[in-house]
């Protein structure tokens, strides 16, 4: 499988159709637990993750093929080992730039969900600290656009990283509290009422957030949900804050 992925992913624009079909196949396989086990077996998993990440970062996988690659990585990233691998490959920094642009609705959904998964890992929160300026600029942009349907993931990302001093300081420097306050007043989505009051208190200095331990998150603060975006029949497993 890996040799086929390498050949197709390395093709130029003439191979876009093959890339898209390959992406759909990988996305479908990653939708099931046994499929994820197969994709991640032994060293094949690291090679696959590296190939898809490199394809996205170099834009060899773009448009629909890029969406499918993002979806595949997002589904694989419910595992801590994959989160760590993706962070080490620089995907958190890449997502911080990519999501600040104008990705398609599908890419935005999967990209924000992937970013949340990466922020659940200690390595991800460290990466967010190193890239605090661009990271928080993107979060502010996503939060300020009340039309975006990804508030569950953006709120979750913010809640996860505000325990990091440098990220929290940067959020205060850009007056993120004002955006959060406006968003609370708009009641953009049902999750806003659950997460934003706590986030607002943290930003104005009224409450400190303890650094989140990933395993505690998974067992106590987070739950997993089968979320169907209604795009091409693919199911995506997403971590979101209760």
mmCIF file of C-alpha atoms in Angstrom:
data_model
loop_
_atom_site.group_PDB
_atom_site.id
_atom_site.type_symbol
_atom_site.label_atom_id
_atom_site.label_comp_id
_atom_site.label_asym_id
_atom_site.label_seq_id
_atom_site.Cartn_x
_atom_site.Cartn_y
_atom_site.Cartn_z
ATOM 1 C CA UNK A 1 0.000 0.000 0.000
ATOM 2 C CA UNK A 2 2.719 2.482 0.947
ATOM 3 C CA UNK A 3 4.513 2.137 -2.385
ATOM 4 C CA UNK A 4 1.256 2.867 -4.229
ATOM 5 C CA UNK A 5 0.589 5.896 -2.031
ATOM 6 C CA UNK A 6 4.104 7.227 -2.657
ATOM 7 C CA UNK A 7 3.812 6.900 -6.432
ATOM 8 C CA UNK A 8 0.376 8.503 -6.708
ATOM 9 C CA UNK A 9 1.047 11.281 -4.176
ATOM 10 C CA UNK A 10 4.232 12.317 -5.994
ATOM 11 C CA UNK A 11 2.513 12.826 -9.363
ATOM 12 C CA UNK A 12 1.943 16.270 -10.808
ATOM 13 C CA UNK A 13 -1.380 17.866 -11.690
ATOM 14 C CA UNK A 14 -1.971 15.212 -14.343
ATOM 15 C CA UNK A 15 -2.479 12.710 -11.536
ATOM 16 C CA UNK A 16 -5.093 14.701 -9.617
ATOM 17 C CA UNK A 17 -7.906 12.259 -10.366
ATOM 18 C CA UNK A 18 -5.839 9.312 -9.131
ATOM 19 C CA UNK A 19 -4.872 11.279 -6.016
ATOM 20 C CA UNK A 20 -8.508 12.040 -5.268
ATOM 21 C CA UNK A 21 -9.571 8.411 -5.637
ATOM 22 C CA UNK A 22 -6.659 7.272 -3.469
ATOM 23 C CA UNK A 23 -7.632 9.852 -0.863
ATOM 24 C CA UNK A 24 -11.207 8.601 -0.809
ATOM 25 C CA UNK A 25 -9.977 5.041 -0.340
ATOM 26 C CA UNK A 26 -7.692 5.980 2.564
ATOM 27 C CA UNK A 27 -10.407 8.139 4.115
ATOM 28 C CA UNK A 28 -12.899 5.278 3.935
ATOM 29 C CA UNK A 29 -10.446 2.793 5.460
ATOM 30 C CA UNK A 30 -9.599 5.233 8.265
ATOM 31 C CA UNK A 31 -13.294 5.522 9.164
ATOM 32 C CA UNK A 32 -13.203 2.147 10.928
ATOM 33 C CA UNK A 33 -11.157 0.901 13.854
ATOM 34 C CA UNK A 34 -9.874 -2.144 11.952
ATOM 35 C CA UNK A 35 -9.034 0.119 9.040
ATOM 36 C CA UNK A 36 -6.987 2.417 11.249
ATOM 37 C CA UNK A 37 -5.208 -0.618 12.675
ATOM 38 C CA UNK A 38 -4.326 -1.691 9.135
ATOM 39 C CA UNK A 39 -3.102 1.739 8.031
ATOM 40 C CA UNK A 40 -0.976 2.209 11.142
ATOM 41 C CA UNK A 41 0.534 -1.269 11.374
ATOM 42 C CA UNK A 42 4.284 -1.350 12.048
ATOM 43 C CA UNK A 43 6.377 1.211 10.162
ATOM 44 C CA UNK A 44 3.766 1.619 7.424
ATOM 45 C CA UNK A 45 1.803 4.007 9.633
ATOM 46 C CA UNK A 46 4.661 6.472 10.074
ATOM 47 C CA UNK A 47 5.430 6.415 6.368
ATOM 48 C CA UNK A 48 1.791 6.988 5.431
ATOM 49 C CA UNK A 49 1.411 9.879 7.869
ATOM 50 C CA UNK A 50 4.636 11.465 6.626
ATOM 51 C CA UNK A 51 3.593 11.075 2.974
ATOM 52 C CA UNK A 52 0.163 12.647 3.493
ATOM 53 C CA UNK A 53 1.565 15.455 5.632
ATOM 54 C CA UNK A 54 4.272 16.224 3.069
ATOM 55 C CA UNK A 55 1.712 16.163 0.255
ATOM 56 C CA UNK A 56 -0.427 18.735 2.041
ATOM 57 C CA UNK A 57 2.480 20.986 2.984
ATOM 58 C CA UNK A 58 3.954 20.967 -0.542
ATOM 59 C CA UNK A 59 0.483 21.315 -2.141
ATOM 60 C CA UNK A 60 0.947 18.122 -4.145
ATOM 61 C CA UNK A 61 -2.300 17.070 -2.479
ATOM 62 C CA UNK A 62 -4.786 19.898 -2.933
ATOM 63 C CA UNK A 63 -8.438 20.575 -3.721
ATOM 64 C CA UNK A 64 -10.492 17.397 -3.222
ATOM 65 C CA UNK A 65 -7.400 15.209 -2.796
ATOM 66 C CA UNK A 66 -6.206 17.533 -0.043
ATOM 67 C CA UNK A 67 -9.584 17.367 1.683
ATOM 68 C CA UNK A 68 -9.442 13.576 1.658
ATOM 69 C CA UNK A 69 -5.878 13.598 3.011
ATOM 70 C CA UNK A 70 -6.904 15.955 5.822
ATOM 71 C CA UNK A 71 -9.885 13.746 6.633
ATOM 72 C CA UNK A 72 -7.675 10.660 6.765
ATOM 73 C CA UNK A 73 -5.141 12.301 9.076
ATOM 74 C CA UNK A 74 -7.914 13.635 11.288
ATOM 75 C CA UNK A 75 -9.400 10.186 11.755
ATOM 76 C CA UNK A 76 -6.012 8.625 12.433
ATOM 77 C CA UNK A 77 -5.205 11.419 14.897
ATOM 78 C CA UNK A 78 -7.637 10.180 17.516
ATOM 79 C CA UNK A 79 -4.625 8.088 18.583
ATOM 80 C CA UNK A 80 -2.024 9.722 20.779
ATOM 81 C CA UNK A 81 0.891 8.227 18.831
ATOM 82 C CA UNK A 82 -0.391 9.797 15.609
ATOM 83 C CA UNK A 83 -0.931 13.144 17.314
ATOM 84 C CA UNK A 84 2.704 13.116 18.445
ATOM 85 C CA UNK A 85 3.947 12.109 14.993
ATOM 86 C CA UNK A 86 1.979 14.865 13.257
ATOM 87 C CA UNK A 87 3.171 17.512 15.702
ATOM 88 C CA UNK A 88 6.771 16.435 15.122
ATOM 89 C CA UNK A 89 6.164 16.779 11.374
ATOM 90 C CA UNK A 90 5.152 20.417 11.878
ATOM 91 C CA UNK A 91 1.467 19.961 11.126
ATOM 92 C CA UNK A 92 0.267 22.204 13.947
ATOM 93 C CA UNK A 93 2.240 25.123 12.546
ATOM 94 C CA UNK A 94 1.036 24.298 9.031
ATOM 95 C CA UNK A 95 -2.598 24.174 10.167
ATOM 96 C CA UNK A 96 -2.156 27.511 11.931
ATOM 97 C CA UNK A 97 -1.336 29.076 8.562
ATOM 98 C CA UNK A 98 -3.651 26.972 6.393
ATOM 99 C CA UNK A 99 -6.800 27.540 8.449
ATOM 100 C CA UNK A 100 -6.137 31.276 8.478
ATOM 101 C CA UNK A 101 -6.601 31.320 4.708
ATOM 102 C CA UNK A 102 -9.765 30.376 2.880
ATOM 103 C CA UNK A 103 -10.013 26.576 2.875
ATOM 104 C CA UNK A 104 -13.118 24.864 1.534
ATOM 105 C CA UNK A 105 -15.910 24.047 4.029
ATOM 106 C CA UNK A 106 -14.874 20.377 4.133
ATOM 107 C CA UNK A 107 -11.186 21.225 4.600
ATOM 108 C CA UNK A 108 -12.114 23.720 7.318
ATOM 109 C CA UNK A 109 -14.141 21.101 9.202
ATOM 110 C CA UNK A 110 -11.482 18.421 9.075
ATOM 111 C CA UNK A 111 -8.625 20.872 9.591
ATOM 112 C CA UNK A 112 -10.136 22.377 12.742
ATOM 113 C CA UNK A 113 -10.966 18.933 14.107
ATOM 114 C CA UNK A 114 -7.387 17.808 13.416
ATOM 115 C CA UNK A 115 -6.014 20.912 15.126
ATOM 116 C CA UNK A 116 -8.100 20.135 18.204
ATOM 117 C CA UNK A 117 -6.795 16.570 18.293
ATOM 118 C CA UNK A 118 -3.202 17.790 18.090
ATOM 119 C CA UNK A 119 -3.793 20.256 20.916
ATOM 120 C CA UNK A 120 -4.878 17.396 23.174
ATOM 121 C CA UNK A 121 -1.305 16.093 23.153
ATOM 122 C CA UNK A 122 1.386 17.732 25.336
ATOM 123 C CA UNK A 123 3.632 17.995 22.256
ATOM 124 C CA UNK A 124 0.843 19.867 20.490
ATOM 125 C CA UNK A 125 0.467 22.388 23.284
ATOM 126 C CA UNK A 126 4.231 22.919 23.281
ATOM 127 C CA UNK A 127 4.100 23.537 19.524
ATOM 128 C CA UNK A 128 1.253 26.010 20.028
ATOM 129 C CA UNK A 129 3.438 27.839 22.529
ATOM 130 C CA UNK A 130 6.331 28.077 20.057
ATOM 131 C CA UNK A 131 4.018 29.316 17.297
ATOM 132 C CA UNK A 132 1.837 31.411 19.606
ATOM 133 C CA UNK A 133 1.711 34.490 17.362
ATOM 134 C CA UNK A 134 0.396 32.870 14.171
ATOM 135 C CA UNK A 135 -1.534 30.240 16.125
ATOM 136 C CA UNK A 136 -3.550 32.788 18.104
ATOM 137 C CA UNK A 137 -4.032 35.026 15.064
ATOM 138 C CA UNK A 138 -5.727 32.140 13.280
ATOM 139 C CA UNK A 139 -7.854 31.231 16.301
ATOM 140 C CA UNK A 140 -8.957 34.865 16.587
ATOM 141 C CA UNK A 141 -9.881 34.921 12.889
ATOM 142 C CA UNK A 142 -11.897 31.725 13.194
ATOM 143 C CA UNK A 143 -13.697 32.929 16.313
ATOM 144 C CA UNK A 144 -14.488 36.355 14.882
ATOM 145 C CA UNK A 145 -16.285 34.911 11.849
ATOM 146 C CA UNK A 146 -19.659 33.994 13.325
ATOM 147 C CA UNK A 147 -20.708 32.278 10.104
ATOM 148 C CA UNK A 148 -18.247 29.450 10.544
ATOM 149 C CA UNK A 149 -19.755 26.069 11.538
ATOM 150 C CA UNK A 150 -16.688 24.921 13.464
ATOM 151 C CA UNK A 151 -17.182 26.609 16.828
ATOM 152 C CA UNK A 152 -17.100 23.278 18.699
ATOM 153 C CA UNK A 153 -13.560 22.634 17.526
ATOM 154 C CA UNK A 154 -12.284 26.204 17.824
ATOM 155 C CA UNK A 155 -13.665 26.521 21.354
ATOM 156 C CA UNK A 156 -12.088 23.180 22.194
ATOM 157 C CA UNK A 157 -8.709 24.239 20.819
ATOM 158 C CA UNK A 158 -8.774 27.446 22.832
ATOM 159 C CA UNK A 159 -9.836 25.687 26.018
ATOM 160 C CA UNK A 160 -7.069 23.118 25.559
ATOM 161 C CA UNK A 161 -4.197 25.569 25.073
ATOM 162 C CA UNK A 162 -5.017 28.372 27.505
ATOM 163 C CA UNK A 163 -3.185 26.455 30.203
ATOM 164 C CA UNK A 164 0.032 27.348 28.330
ATOM 165 C CA UNK A 165 1.416 30.634 29.650
ATOM 166 C CA UNK A 166 2.799 31.949 26.346
ATOM 167 C CA UNK A 167 -0.429 31.193 24.481
ATOM 168 C CA UNK A 168 -2.521 32.780 27.221
ATOM 169 C CA UNK A 169 -0.303 35.875 27.205
ATOM 170 C CA UNK A 170 -0.582 36.208 23.431
ATOM 171 C CA UNK A 171 -4.370 35.833 23.616
ATOM 172 C CA UNK A 172 -4.492 38.717 26.077
ATOM 173 C CA UNK A 173 -2.158 40.831 23.927
ATOM 174 C CA UNK A 174 -4.542 40.622 20.967
ATOM 175 C CA UNK A 175 -7.586 41.270 23.194
ATOM 176 C CA UNK A 176 -9.152 37.931 22.383
ATOM 177 C CA UNK A 177 -11.460 38.441 25.364
ATOM 178 C CA UNK A 178 -13.391 41.041 23.341
ATOM 179 C CA UNK A 179 -14.017 38.532 20.548
ATOM 180 C CA UNK A 180 -15.057 35.886 23.063
ATOM 181 C CA UNK A 181 -17.436 38.319 24.768
ATOM 182 C CA UNK A 182 -19.062 39.255 21.460
ATOM 183 C CA UNK A 183 -19.366 35.599 20.541
ATOM 184 C CA UNK A 184 -21.068 34.829 23.863
ATOM 185 C CA UNK A 185 -23.593 37.583 23.190
ATOM 186 C CA UNK A 186 -24.288 36.186 19.712
ATOM 187 C CA UNK A 187 -24.743 32.639 21.085
ATOM 188 C CA UNK A 188 -23.253 31.344 17.850
ATOM 189 C CA UNK A 189 -23.620 27.659 18.699
ATOM 190 C CA UNK A 190 -24.801 25.548 21.617
ATOM 191 C CA UNK A 191 -21.217 24.883 22.715
ATOM 192 C CA UNK A 192 -20.572 28.595 23.272
ATOM 193 C CA UNK A 193 -22.636 28.634 26.446
ATOM 194 C CA UNK A 194 -20.659 25.701 27.844
ATOM 195 C CA UNK A 195 -17.099 26.758 27.030
ATOM 196 C CA UNK A 196 -16.893 30.503 26.483
ATOM 197 C CA UNK A 197 -17.761 31.731 30.013
ATOM 198 C CA UNK A 198 -14.807 29.772 31.409
ATOM 199 C CA UNK A 199 -12.548 30.872 28.555
ATOM 200 C CA UNK A 200 -13.571 34.500 29.115
ATOM 201 C CA UNK A 201 -12.752 34.302 32.835
ATOM 202 C CA UNK A 202 -9.327 32.879 32.031
ATOM 203 C CA UNK A 203 -8.602 35.632 29.509
ATOM 204 C CA UNK A 204 -9.520 38.455 31.883
ATOM 205 C CA UNK A 205 -7.458 36.880 34.644
ATOM 206 C CA UNK A 206 -10.327 35.763 36.831
ATOM 207 C CA UNK A 207 -9.533 32.065 36.691
ATOM 208 C CA UNK A 208 -6.460 29.957 36.059
ATOM 209 C CA UNK A 209 -6.587 26.877 33.893
ATOM 210 C CA UNK A 210 -4.538 23.882 34.953
ATOM 211 C CA UNK A 211 -2.534 22.274 32.170
ATOM 212 C CA UNK A 212 -4.591 19.489 30.688
ATOM 213 C CA UNK A 213 -3.309 15.937 30.878
ATOM 214 C CA UNK A 214 -4.205 14.106 27.691
ATOM 215 C CA UNK A 215 -5.279 10.856 29.314
ATOM 216 C CA UNK A 216 -7.470 12.674 31.822
ATOM 217 C CA UNK A 217 -9.052 14.578 28.945
ATOM 218 C CA UNK A 218 -9.957 11.425 27.125
ATOM 219 C CA UNK A 219 -11.453 9.744 30.173
ATOM 220 C CA UNK A 220 -13.051 12.684 31.978
ATOM 221 C CA UNK A 221 -13.411 15.913 29.996
ATOM 222 C CA UNK A 222 -13.731 14.769 26.413
ATOM 223 C CA UNK A 223 -15.972 12.341 24.616
ATOM 224 C CA UNK A 224 -15.829 10.884 21.140
ATOM 225 C CA UNK A 225 -18.688 11.231 18.720
ATOM 226 C CA UNK A 226 -19.377 9.842 15.284
ATOM 227 C CA UNK A 227 -19.957 13.034 13.350
ATOM 228 C CA UNK A 228 -21.292 12.883 9.808
ATOM 229 C CA UNK A 229 -20.565 15.902 7.671
ATOM 230 C CA UNK A 230 -22.764 14.558 4.907
ATOM 231 C CA UNK A 231 -19.967 14.771 2.363
ATOM 232 C CA UNK A 232 -19.526 11.707 0.181
ATOM 233 C CA UNK A 233 -20.830 9.465 2.940
ATOM 234 C CA UNK A 234 -17.655 9.482 5.025
ATOM 235 C CA UNK A 235 -17.789 9.332 8.797
ATOM 236 C CA UNK A 236 -15.321 11.340 10.873
ATOM 237 C CA UNK A 237 -14.392 10.587 14.463
ATOM 238 C CA UNK A 238 -13.929 13.859 16.303
ATOM 239 C CA UNK A 239 -12.869 14.832 19.802
ATOM 240 C CA UNK A 240 -14.925 17.672 21.178
ATOM 241 C CA UNK A 241 -15.390 19.311 24.555
ATOM 242 C CA UNK A 242 -18.532 18.539 26.532
#
